[in-house]
Amino acid sequence: MASSDDIIAGIKADYFRRQRRRQYARLTIGILLPFITAPAFGFAALVAYAAVGCTSPTMGGLAGRENDPCRDGGWALLLSLAVCLALWLVSSALVWRWARRPPDSH
C-alpha cells in the first residue's frame, strides 16, 4: 500500500507534467502561428489593394489622368500592406505573450 506522501508526490508529478505539456503546446503555437498567418495577411493586403480598384484599367491618356484615383497607385498597395503588417504584428505579439505566460501557480 502506498503511503499518503507517495500519493501526493504522484499527484504533484502528474500536475507538473500536464503543466509542462501545456506550456510546450503554447510555445509551439506561439512560434508557428506567426509563420502560418504571414502569407494570409500578405494575401489580405493584395485583396485590399484590389478592393480599392487600382487593378482595373483606366481611361488612359491625359484626359482621365486627373480623375484617376490610382494615378500613383503605389500608395494603395503600401497602405494595405502597412495595415496588414500592423495587424499581423499585433496578433503575433499577443499570441507570443499568451505562449510565454507562466503556468498557473497553485
N, CA, C and O atoms as a Tinker XYZ file with bonds, in Angstrom:
   424  protein
     1  N      0.847000   -1.170000    0.000000    73     2
     2  CA     0.000000    0.000000    0.000000    64     1     3
     3  C      0.896000    1.238000    0.000000    63     2     4     5
     4  O      1.876000    1.315000    0.740000    81     3
     5  N      0.542000    2.191000   -0.835000    73     3     6
     6  CA     1.336000    3.422000   -0.943000    64     5     7
     7  C      0.957000    4.372000    0.185000    63     6     8     9
     8  O     -0.202000    4.484000    0.587000    81     7
     9  N      1.966000    5.035000    0.664000    73     7    10
    10  CA     1.699000    5.997000    1.743000    64     9    11
    11  C      1.082000    7.266000    1.152000    63    10    12    13
    12  O      1.112000    7.485000   -0.059000    81    11
    13  N      0.532000    8.079000    2.021000    73    11    14
    14  CA    -0.104000    9.315000    1.555000    64    13    15
    15  C      0.923000   10.263000    0.932000    63    14    16    17
    16  O      0.589000   11.028000    0.027000    81    15
    17  N      2.169000   10.220000    1.409000    73    15    18
    18  CA     3.215000   11.062000    0.820000    64    17    19
    19  C      3.503000   10.650000   -0.622000    63    18    20    21
    20  O      3.730000   11.501000   -1.482000    81    19
    21  N      3.493000    9.343000   -0.882000    73    19    22
    22  CA     3.723000    8.859000   -2.244000    64    21    23
    23  C      2.573000    9.259000   -3.163000    63    22    24    25
    24  O      2.793000    9.622000   -4.318000    81    23
    25  N      1.368000    9.194000   -2.656000    73    23    26
    26  CA     0.195000    9.577000   -3.447000    64    25    27
    27  C      0.245000   11.066000   -3.779000    63    26    28    29
    28  O      0.000000   11.463000   -4.918000    81    27
    29  N      0.561000   11.881000   -2.787000    73    27    30
    30  CA     0.654000   13.326000   -3.008000    64    29    31
    31  C      1.777000   13.638000   -3.996000    63    30    32    33
    32  O      1.615000   14.497000   -4.863000    81    31
    33  N      2.907000   12.953000   -3.875000    73    31    34
    34  CA     4.024000   13.164000   -4.801000    64    33    35
    35  C      3.622000   12.782000   -6.224000    63    34    36    37
    36  O      3.996000   13.463000   -7.180000    81    35
    37  N      2.860000   11.695000   -6.367000    73    35    38
    38  CA     2.382000   11.284000   -7.689000    64    37    39
    39  C      1.428000   12.295000   -8.296000    63    38    40    41
    40  O      1.497000   12.584000   -9.490000    81    39
    41  N      0.535000   12.832000   -7.474000    73    39    42
    42  CA    -0.416000   13.841000   -7.948000    64    41    43
    43  C      0.331000   15.093000   -8.403000    63    42    44    45
    44  O      0.028000   15.660000   -9.452000    81    43
    45  N      1.314000   15.518000   -7.600000    73    43    46
    46  CA     2.100000   16.700000   -7.969000    64    45    47
    47  C      2.887000   16.460000   -9.253000    63    46    48    49
    48  O      2.975000   17.342000  -10.107000    81    47
    49  N      3.457000   15.270000   -9.386000    73    47    50
    50  CA     4.220000   14.953000  -10.599000    64    49    51
    51  C      3.318000   14.991000  -11.824000    63    50    52    53
    52  O      3.701000   15.519000  -12.867000    81    51
    53  N      2.105000   14.424000  -11.695000    73    51    54
    54  CA     1.145000   14.471000  -12.802000    64    53    55
    55  C      0.777000   15.905000  -13.151000    63    54    56    57
    56  O      0.718000   16.275000  -14.324000    81    55
    57  N      0.535000   16.692000  -12.140000    73    55    58
    58  CA     0.154000   18.090000  -12.353000    64    57    59
    59  C      1.260000   18.845000  -13.092000    63    58    60    61
    60  O      0.984000   19.551000  -14.062000    81    59
    61  N      2.494000   18.703000  -12.647000    73    59    62
    62  CA     3.597000   19.421000  -13.279000    64    61    63
    63  C      3.883000   18.892000  -14.682000    63    62    64    65
    64  O      4.313000   19.649000  -15.552000    81    63
    65  N      3.651000   17.613000  -14.909000    73    63    66
    66  CA     3.803000   17.051000  -16.253000    64    65    67
    67  C      2.773000   17.661000  -17.198000    63    66    68    69
    68  O      3.101000   18.014000  -18.330000    81    67
    69  N      1.531000   17.784000  -16.739000    73    67    70
    70  CA     0.484000   18.415000  -17.557000    64    69    71
    71  C      0.818000   19.875000  -17.831000    63    70    72    73
    72  O      0.616000   20.367000  -18.941000    81    71
    73  N      1.328000   20.564000  -16.816000    73    71    74
    74  CA     1.704000   21.972000  -16.991000    64    73    75
    75  C      2.819000   22.114000  -18.026000    63    74    76    77
    76  O      2.783000   23.020000  -18.858000    81    75
    77  N      3.808000   21.222000  -17.975000    73    75    78
    78  CA     4.901000   21.273000  -18.954000    64    77    79
    79  C      4.374000   21.019000  -20.356000    63    78    80    81
    80  O      4.792000   21.686000  -21.302000    81    79
    81  N      3.464000   20.064000  -20.503000    73    79    82
    82  CA     2.874000   19.781000  -21.815000    64    81    83
    83  C      2.096000   20.975000  -22.340000    63    82    84    85
    84  O      2.205000   21.321000  -23.517000    81    83
    85  N      1.317000   21.604000  -21.481000    73    83    86
    86  CA     0.561000   22.792000  -21.898000    64    85    87
    87  C      1.495000   23.924000  -22.307000    63    86    88    89
    88  O      1.273000   24.593000  -23.316000    81    87
    89  N      2.543000   24.130000  -21.511000    73    87    90
    90  CA     3.499000   25.195000  -21.826000    64    89    91
    91  C      4.200000   24.910000  -23.156000    63    90    92    93
    92  O      4.394000   25.826000  -23.955000    81    91
    93  N      4.576000   23.677000  -23.401000    73    91    94
    94  CA     5.214000   23.306000  -24.660000    64    93    95
    95  C      4.257000   23.526000  -25.829000    63    94    96    97
    96  O      4.662000   24.032000  -26.876000    81    95
    97  N      2.990000   23.149000  -25.658000    73    95    98
    98  CA     2.000000   23.354000  -26.718000    64    97    99
    99  C      1.795000   24.840000  -26.990000    63    98   100   101
   100  O      1.704000   25.251000  -28.147000    81    99
   101  N      1.723000   25.650000  -25.932000    73    99   102
   102  CA     1.554000   27.094000  -26.125000    64   101   103
   103  C      2.756000   27.698000  -26.836000    63   102   104   105
   104  O      2.593000   28.541000  -27.718000    81   103
   105  N      3.957000   27.279000  -26.467000    73   103   106
   106  CA     5.154000   27.802000  -27.138000    64   105   107
   107  C      5.195000   27.381000  -28.600000    63   106   108   109
   108  O      5.588000   28.169000  -29.461000    81   107
   109  N      4.797000   26.156000  -28.886000    73   107   110
   110  CA     4.761000   25.695000  -30.269000    64   109   111
   111  C      3.787000   26.533000  -31.084000    63   110   112   113
   112  O      4.105000   26.949000  -32.198000    81   111
   113  N      2.615000   26.779000  -30.541000    73   111   114
   114  CA     1.636000   27.618000  -31.230000    64   113   115
   115  C      2.172000   29.035000  -31.384000    63   114   116   117
   116  O      2.026000   29.643000  -32.444000    81   115
   117  N      2.785000   29.556000  -30.340000    73   115   118
   118  CA     3.316000   30.915000  -30.382000    64   117   119
   119  C      4.411000   31.095000  -31.409000    63   118   120   121
   120  O      4.578000   32.185000  -31.955000    81   119
   121  N      5.158000   30.043000  -31.679000    73   119   122
   122  CA     6.222000   30.129000  -32.682000    64   121   123
   123  C      5.675000   29.890000  -34.084000    63   122   124   125
   124  O      6.062000   30.593000  -35.018000    81   123
   125  N      4.792000   28.922000  -34.252000    73   123   126
   126  CA     4.318000   28.552000  -35.581000    64   125   127
   127  C      3.249000   29.486000  -36.144000    63   126   128   129
   128  O      3.233000   29.746000  -37.347000    81   127
   129  N      2.368000   29.985000  -35.304000    73   127   130
   130  CA     1.245000   30.774000  -35.805000    64   129   131
   131  C      1.665000   32.013000  -36.593000    63   130   132   133
   132  O      1.076000   32.268000  -37.644000    81   131
   133  N      2.642000   32.794000  -36.150000    73   131   134
   134  CA     3.042000   33.943000  -36.979000    64   133   135
   135  C      3.549000   33.538000  -38.366000    63   134   136   137
   136  O      3.296000   34.245000  -39.342000    81   135
   137  N      4.253000   32.423000  -38.466000    73   135   138
   138  CA     4.741000   31.981000  -39.771000    64   137   139
   139  C      3.607000   31.473000  -40.654000    63   138   140   141
   140  O      3.652000   31.621000  -41.875000    81   139
   141  N      2.603000   30.881000  -40.042000    73   139   142
   142  CA     1.469000   30.370000  -40.809000    64   141   143
   143  C      0.572000   31.513000  -41.274000    63   142   144   145
   144  O      0.053000   31.477000  -42.390000    81   143
   145  N      0.385000   32.521000  -40.434000    73   143   146
   146  CA    -0.538000   33.603000  -40.780000    64   145   147
   147  C      0.089000   34.691000  -41.637000    63   146   148   149
   148  O     -0.641000   35.500000  -42.211000    81   147
   149  N      1.408000   34.744000  -41.747000    73   147   150
   150  CA     2.049000   35.798000  -42.547000    64   149   151
   151  C      1.578000   35.787000  -44.005000    63   150   152   153
   152  O      1.239000   36.851000  -44.522000    81   151
   153  N      1.538000   34.642000  -44.694000    73   151   154
   154  CA     1.029000   34.661000  -46.069000    64   153   155
   155  C     -0.440000   35.072000  -46.149000    63   154   156   157
   156  O     -0.857000   35.707000  -47.118000    81   155
   157  N     -1.219000   34.713000  -45.142000    73   155   158
   158  CA    -2.635000   35.097000  -45.156000    64   157   159
   159  C     -2.788000   36.611000  -45.074000    63   158   160   161
   160  O     -3.615000   37.192000  -45.776000    81   159
   161  N     -1.995000   37.250000  -44.222000    73   159   162
   162  CA    -2.069000   38.701000  -44.129000    64   161   163
   163  C     -1.501000   39.361000  -45.383000    63   162   164   165
   164  O     -1.982000   40.419000  -45.788000    81   163
   165  N     -0.497000   38.763000  -46.001000    73   163   166
   166  CA     0.011000   39.282000  -47.276000    64   165   167
   167  C     -1.042000   39.197000  -48.364000    63   166   168   169
   168  O     -1.206000   40.126000  -49.155000    81   167
   169  N     -1.755000   38.079000  -48.402000    73   167   170
   170  CA    -2.841000   37.937000  -49.371000    64   169   171
   171  C     -3.956000   38.938000  -49.082000    63   170   172   173
   172  O     -4.546000   39.494000  -50.008000    81   171
   173  N     -4.245000   39.170000  -47.805000    73   171   174
   174  CA    -5.266000   40.157000  -47.438000    64   173   175
   175  C     -4.860000   41.549000  -47.907000    63   174   176   177
   176  O     -5.715000   42.343000  -48.299000    81   175
   177  N     -3.571000   41.850000  -47.870000    73   175   178
   178  CA    -3.103000   43.151000  -48.356000    64   177   179
   179  C     -3.352000   43.282000  -49.850000    63   178   180   181
   180  O     -3.770000   44.341000  -50.317000    81   179
   181  N     -3.102000   42.225000  -50.600000    73   179   182
   182  CA    -3.350000   42.281000  -52.042000    64   181   183
   183  C     -4.841000   42.375000  -52.346000    63   182   184   185
   184  O     -5.242000   43.066000  -53.282000    81   183
   185  N     -5.659000   41.687000  -51.564000    73   183   186
   186  CA    -7.112000   41.783000  -51.748000    64   185   187
   187  C     -7.589000   43.198000  -51.443000    63   186   188   189
   188  O     -8.431000   43.741000  -52.159000    81   187
   189  N     -7.054000   43.795000  -50.383000    73   187   190
   190  CA    -7.426000   45.176000  -50.056000    64   189   191
   191  C     -6.990000   46.123000  -51.162000    63   190   192   193
   192  O     -7.705000   47.071000  -51.486000    81   191
   193  N     -5.834000   45.877000  -51.738000    73   191   194
   194  CA    -5.340000   46.703000  -52.846000    64   193   195
   195  C     -6.278000   46.586000  -54.044000    63   194   196   197
   196  O     -6.586000   47.583000  -54.697000    81   195
   197  N     -6.730000   45.362000  -54.329000    73   195   198
   198  CA    -7.650000   45.162000  -55.444000    64   197   199
   199  C     -9.017000   45.765000  -55.143000    63   198   200   201
   200  O     -9.697000   46.245000  -56.050000    81   199
   201  N     -9.427000   45.745000  -53.866000    73   199   202
   202  CA   -10.735000   46.293000  -53.496000    64   201   203
   203  C    -10.782000   47.803000  -53.682000    63   202   204   205
   204  O    -11.848000   48.366000  -53.932000    81   203
   205  N     -9.644000   48.454000  -53.563000    73   203   206
   206  CA    -9.607000   49.900000  -53.793000    64   205   207
   207  C     -9.917000   50.193000  -55.249000    63   206   208   209
   208  O    -10.376000   51.286000  -55.578000    81   207
   209  N     -9.672000   49.231000  -56.122000    73   207   210
   210  CA    -9.983000   49.406000  -57.532000    64   209   211
   211  C     -8.780000   49.758000  -58.368000    63   210   212   213
   212  O     -8.928000   50.168000  -59.519000    81   211
   213  N     -7.608000   49.610000  -57.826000    73   211   214
   214  CA    -6.409000   50.014000  -58.548000    64   213   215
   215  C     -5.951000   48.977000  -59.557000    63   214   216   217
   216  O     -4.957000   49.196000  -60.250000    81   215
   217  N     -6.640000   47.868000  -59.657000    73   215   218
   218  CA    -6.240000   46.871000  -60.646000    64   217   219
   219  C     -7.062000   46.990000  -61.918000    63   218   220   221
   220  O     -6.746000   46.343000  -62.916000    81   219
   221  N     -8.111000   47.805000  -61.904000    73   219   222
   222  CA    -8.938000   47.954000  -63.098000    64   221   223
   223  C     -8.292000   48.963000  -64.044000    63   222   224   225
   224  O     -7.672000   49.928000  -63.597000    81   223
   225  N     -8.436000   48.740000  -65.351000    73   223   226
   226  CA    -7.838000   49.680000  -66.298000    64   225   227
   227  C     -8.545000   51.033000  -66.248000    63   226   228   229
   228  O     -9.739000   51.111000  -65.956000    81   227
   229  N     -7.813000   52.070000  -66.530000    73   227   230
   230  CA    -8.384000   53.420000  -66.533000    64   229   231
   231  C     -8.569000   53.880000  -67.964000    63   230   232   233
   232  O     -8.238000   53.167000  -68.912000    81   231
   233  N     -9.103000   55.081000  -68.105000    73   231   234
   234  CA    -9.361000   55.625000  -69.442000    64   233   235
   235  C     -8.062000   55.774000  -70.228000    63   234   236   237
   236  O     -8.037000   55.605000  -71.447000    81   235
   237  N     -7.021000   56.082000  -69.537000    73   235   238
   238  CA    -5.747000   56.274000  -70.213000    64   237   239
   239  C     -5.664000   57.663000  -70.822000    63   238   240   241
   240  O     -6.655000   58.391000  -70.879000    81   239
   241  N     -4.519000   58.005000  -71.256000    73   239   242
   242  CA    -4.333000   59.321000  -71.850000    64   241   243
   243  C     -4.319000   60.404000  -70.798000    63   242   244   245
   244  O     -4.455000   60.128000  -69.606000    81   243
   245  N     -4.159000   61.612000  -71.231000    73   243   246
   246  CA    -4.086000   62.736000  -70.304000    64   245   247
   247  C     -5.456000   63.168000  -69.805000    63   246   248   249
   248  O     -5.557000   63.787000  -68.746000    81   247
   249  N     -6.525000   62.849000  -70.556000    73   247   250
   250  CA    -7.853000   63.331000  -70.180000    64   249   251
   251  C     -8.323000   62.719000  -68.861000    63   250   252   253
   252  O     -8.940000   63.411000  -68.050000    81   251
   253  N     -8.048000   61.462000  -68.639000    73   251   254
   254  CA    -8.532000   60.815000  -67.424000    64   253   255
   255  C     -7.520000   60.794000  -66.299000    63   254   256   257
   256  O     -7.803000   60.276000  -65.219000    81   255
   257  N     -6.355000   61.346000  -66.538000    73   255   258
   258  CA    -5.280000   61.238000  -65.549000    64   257   259
   259  C     -5.629000   61.932000  -64.244000    63   258   260   261
   260  O     -5.361000   61.383000  -63.175000    81   259
   261  N     -6.214000   63.110000  -64.294000    73   259   262
   262  CA    -6.503000   63.831000  -63.050000    64   261   263
   263  C     -7.663000   63.217000  -62.279000    63   262   264   265
   264  O     -7.793000   63.454000  -61.078000    81   263
   265  N     -8.512000   62.433000  -62.944000    73   263   266
   266  CA    -9.633000   61.783000  -62.266000    64   265   267
   267  C     -9.319000   60.342000  -61.876000    63   266   268   269
   268  O    -10.168000   59.644000  -61.321000    81   267
   269  N     -8.130000   59.909000  -62.159000    73   267   270
   270  CA    -7.745000   58.530000  -61.886000    64   269   271
   271  C     -7.340000   58.398000  -60.419000    63   270   272   273
   272  O     -6.331000   58.976000  -60.016000    81   271
   273  N     -8.108000   57.643000  -59.599000    73   271   274
   274  CA    -7.762000   57.521000  -58.177000    64   273   275
   275  C     -6.468000   56.736000  -57.952000    63   274   276   277
   276  O     -5.869000   56.817000  -56.879000    81   275
   277  N     -6.046000   55.991000  -58.945000    73   275   278
   278  CA    -4.840000   55.178000  -58.790000    64   277   279
   279  C     -3.716000   55.693000  -59.674000    63   278   280   281
   280  O     -2.874000   54.926000  -60.140000    81   279
   281  N     -3.713000   56.988000  -59.896000    73   279   282
   282  CA    -2.686000   57.575000  -60.753000    64   281   283
   283  C     -1.308000   57.174000  -60.249000    63   282   284   285
   284  O     -0.461000   56.713000  -61.014000    81   283
   285  N     -1.106000   57.349000  -58.999000    73   283   286
   286  CA     0.111000   56.864000  -58.361000    64   285   287
   287  C     -0.323000   55.749000  -57.421000    63   286   288   289
   288  O     -0.358000   55.925000  -56.204000    81   287
   289  N     -0.650000   54.607000  -57.998000    73   287   290
   290  CA    -1.289000   53.510000  -57.258000    64   289   291
   291  C     -0.446000   52.869000  -56.187000    63   290   292   293
   292  O     -0.950000   52.045000  -55.423000    81   291
   293  N      0.812000   53.217000  -56.105000    73   291   294
   294  CA     1.658000   52.619000  -55.081000    64   293   295
   295  C      1.194000   52.926000  -53.674000    63   294   296   297
   296  O      1.430000   52.135000  -52.761000    81   295
   297  N      0.538000   54.059000  -53.481000    73   295   298
   298  CA     0.075000   54.428000  -52.136000    64   297   299
   299  C     -0.935000   53.419000  -51.615000    63   298   300   301
   300  O     -0.922000   53.079000  -50.432000    81   299
   301  N     -1.816000   52.934000  -52.497000    73   299   302
   302  CA    -2.844000   51.986000  -52.051000    64   301   303
   303  C     -2.211000   50.659000  -51.646000    63   302   304   305
   304  O     -2.598000   50.055000  -50.646000    81   303
   305  N     -1.245000   50.217000  -52.425000    73   303   306
   306  CA    -0.575000   48.962000  -52.082000    64   305   307
   307  C      0.213000   49.115000  -50.786000    63   306   308   309
   308  O      0.169000   48.235000  -49.926000    81   307
   309  N      0.924000   50.212000  -50.641000    73   307   310
   310  CA     1.698000   50.428000  -49.421000    64   309   311
   311  C      0.795000   50.564000  -48.202000    63   310   312   313
   312  O      1.119000   50.053000  -47.130000    81   311
   313  N     -0.330000   51.249000  -48.358000    73   311   314
   314  CA    -1.256000   51.409000  -47.239000    64   313   315
   315  C     -1.853000   50.067000  -46.829000    63   314   316   317
   316  O     -1.926000   49.754000  -45.641000    81   315
   317  N     -2.279000   49.278000  -47.806000    73   315   318
   318  CA    -2.859000   47.972000  -47.466000    64   317   319
   319  C     -1.802000   47.057000  -46.847000    63   318   320   321
   320  O     -2.101000   46.303000  -45.921000    81   319
   321  N     -0.571000   47.119000  -47.355000    73   319   322
   322  CA     0.498000   46.320000  -46.749000    64   321   323
   323  C      0.800000   46.783000  -45.328000    63   322   324   325
   324  O      1.036000   45.960000  -44.443000    81   323
   325  N      0.794000   48.098000  -45.106000    73   323   326
   326  CA     1.085000   48.625000  -43.766000    64   325   327
   327  C      0.008000   48.214000  -42.766000    63   326   328   329
   328  O      0.319000   47.827000  -41.639000    81   327
   329  N     -1.252000   48.299000  -43.175000    73   327   330
   330  CA    -2.348000   47.920000  -42.275000    64   329   331
   331  C     -2.271000   46.426000  -41.954000    63   330   332   333
   332  O     -2.392000   46.031000  -40.795000    81   331
   333  N     -2.070000   45.608000  -42.970000    73   331   334
   334  CA    -1.996000   44.162000  -42.733000    64   333   335
   335  C     -0.759000   43.793000  -41.924000    63   334   336   337
   336  O     -0.810000   42.877000  -41.103000    81   335
   337  N      0.349000   44.490000  -42.143000    73   335   338
   338  CA     1.545000   44.227000  -41.343000    64   337   339
   339  C      1.310000   44.593000  -39.884000    63   338   340   341
   340  O      1.728000   43.869000  -38.980000    81   339
   341  N      0.640000   45.719000  -39.656000    73   339   342
   342  CA     0.341000   46.122000  -38.276000    64   341   343
   343  C     -0.570000   45.095000  -37.600000    63   342   344   345
   344  O     -0.340000   44.725000  -36.449000    81   343
   345  N     -1.594000   44.639000  -38.304000    73   343   346
   346  CA    -2.481000   43.616000  -37.740000    64   345   347
   347  C     -1.721000   42.325000  -37.454000    63   346   348   349
   348  O     -1.938000   41.687000  -36.424000    81   347
   349  N     -0.832000   41.943000  -38.365000    73   347   350
   350  CA    -0.050000   40.726000  -38.163000    64   349   351
   351  C      0.884000   40.870000  -36.966000    63   350   352   353
   352  O      1.018000   39.941000  -36.170000    81   351
   353  N      1.527000   42.022000  -36.833000    73   351   354
   354  CA     2.438000   42.231000  -35.703000    64   353   355
   355  C      1.700000   42.189000  -34.368000    63   354   356   357
   356  O      2.177000   41.592000  -33.403000    81   355
   357  N      0.531000   42.831000  -34.323000    73   355   358
   358  CA    -0.240000   42.844000  -33.076000    64   357   359
   359  C     -0.709000   41.436000  -32.725000    63   358   360   361
   360  O     -0.585000   41.002000  -31.580000    81   359
   361  N     -1.247000   40.728000  -33.710000    73   359   362
   362  CA    -1.729000   39.370000  -33.419000    64   361   363
   363  C     -0.574000   38.447000  -33.040000    63   362   364   365
   364  O     -0.718000   37.612000  -32.147000    81   363
   365  N      0.562000   38.588000  -33.703000    73   363   366
   366  CA     1.720000   37.756000  -33.357000    64   365   367
   367  C      2.229000   38.071000  -31.959000    63   366   368   369
   368  O      2.594000   37.167000  -31.207000    81   367
   369  N      2.253000   39.346000  -31.612000    73   367   370
   370  CA     2.712000   39.728000  -30.270000    64   369   371
   371  C      1.769000   39.196000  -29.195000    63   370   372   373
   372  O      2.216000   38.733000  -28.145000    81   371
   373  N      0.467000   39.262000  -29.459000    73   371   374
   374  CA    -0.494000   38.748000  -28.482000    64   373   375
   375  C     -0.367000   37.233000  -28.320000    63   374   376   377
   376  O     -0.424000   36.714000  -27.205000    81   375
   377  N     -0.196000   36.535000  -29.431000    73   375   378
   378  CA    -0.038000   35.079000  -29.352000    64   377   379
   379  C      1.262000   34.736000  -28.627000    63   378   380   381
   380  O      1.285000   33.813000  -27.813000    81   379
   381  N      2.339000   35.462000  -28.908000    73   379   382
   382  CA     3.618000   35.189000  -28.247000    64   381   383
   383  C      3.521000   35.474000  -26.752000    63   382   384   385
   384  O      4.065000   34.740000  -25.928000    81   383
   385  N      2.817000   36.554000  -26.420000    73   383   386
   386  CA     2.647000   36.870000  -24.995000    64   385   387
   387  C      1.836000   35.776000  -24.296000    63   386   388   389
   388  O      2.156000   35.372000  -23.178000    81   387
   389  N      0.790000   35.307000  -24.965000    73   387   390
   390  CA    -0.017000   34.224000  -24.405000    64   389   391
   391  C      0.829000   32.962000  -24.243000    63   390   392   393
   392  O      0.710000   32.248000  -23.247000    81   391
   393  N      1.687000   32.694000  -25.234000    73   391   394
   394  CA     2.507000   31.483000  -25.191000    64   393   395
   395  C      3.549000   31.551000  -24.080000    63   394   396   397
   396  O      3.894000   30.521000  -23.500000    81   395
   397  N      4.050000   32.728000  -23.777000    73   395   398
   398  CA     5.096000   32.879000  -22.771000    64   397   399
   399  C      4.541000   33.072000  -21.363000    63   398   400   401
   400  O      5.298000   33.225000  -20.404000    81   399
   401  N      3.226000   33.063000  -21.248000    73   399   402
   402  CA     2.598000   33.233000  -19.937000    64   401   403
   403  C      3.031000   32.105000  -19.011000    63   402   404   405
   404  O      3.041000   30.942000  -19.415000    81   403
   405  N      3.383000   32.431000  -17.792000    73   403   406
   406  CA     3.807000   31.365000  -16.878000    64   405   407
   407  C      2.631000   30.449000  -16.539000    63   406   408   409
   408  O      1.477000   30.879000  -16.558000    81   407
   409  N      2.925000   29.207000  -16.235000    73   407   410
   410  CA     1.843000   28.285000  -15.873000    64   409   411
   411  C      1.157000   28.734000  -14.587000    63   410   412   413
   412  O      1.708000   29.488000  -13.786000    81   411
   413  N     -0.041000   28.250000  -14.429000    73   411   414
   414  CA    -0.798000   28.594000  -13.219000    64   413   415
   415  C     -0.032000   28.123000  -11.995000    63   414   416   417
   416  O      0.470000   27.000000  -11.954000    81   415
   417  N      0.050000   28.982000  -11.011000    73   415   418
   418  CA     0.758000   28.593000   -9.787000    64   417   419
   419  C     -0.265000   28.284000   -8.700000    63   418   420   421
   420  O     -1.060000   29.140000   -8.311000    81   419
   421  N     -0.229000   27.077000   -8.232000    73   419   422
   422  CA    -1.141000   26.645000   -7.159000    64   421   423
   423  C     -0.333000   26.203000   -5.976000    63   422   424
   424  O     -0.897000   25.800000   -4.959000    81   423
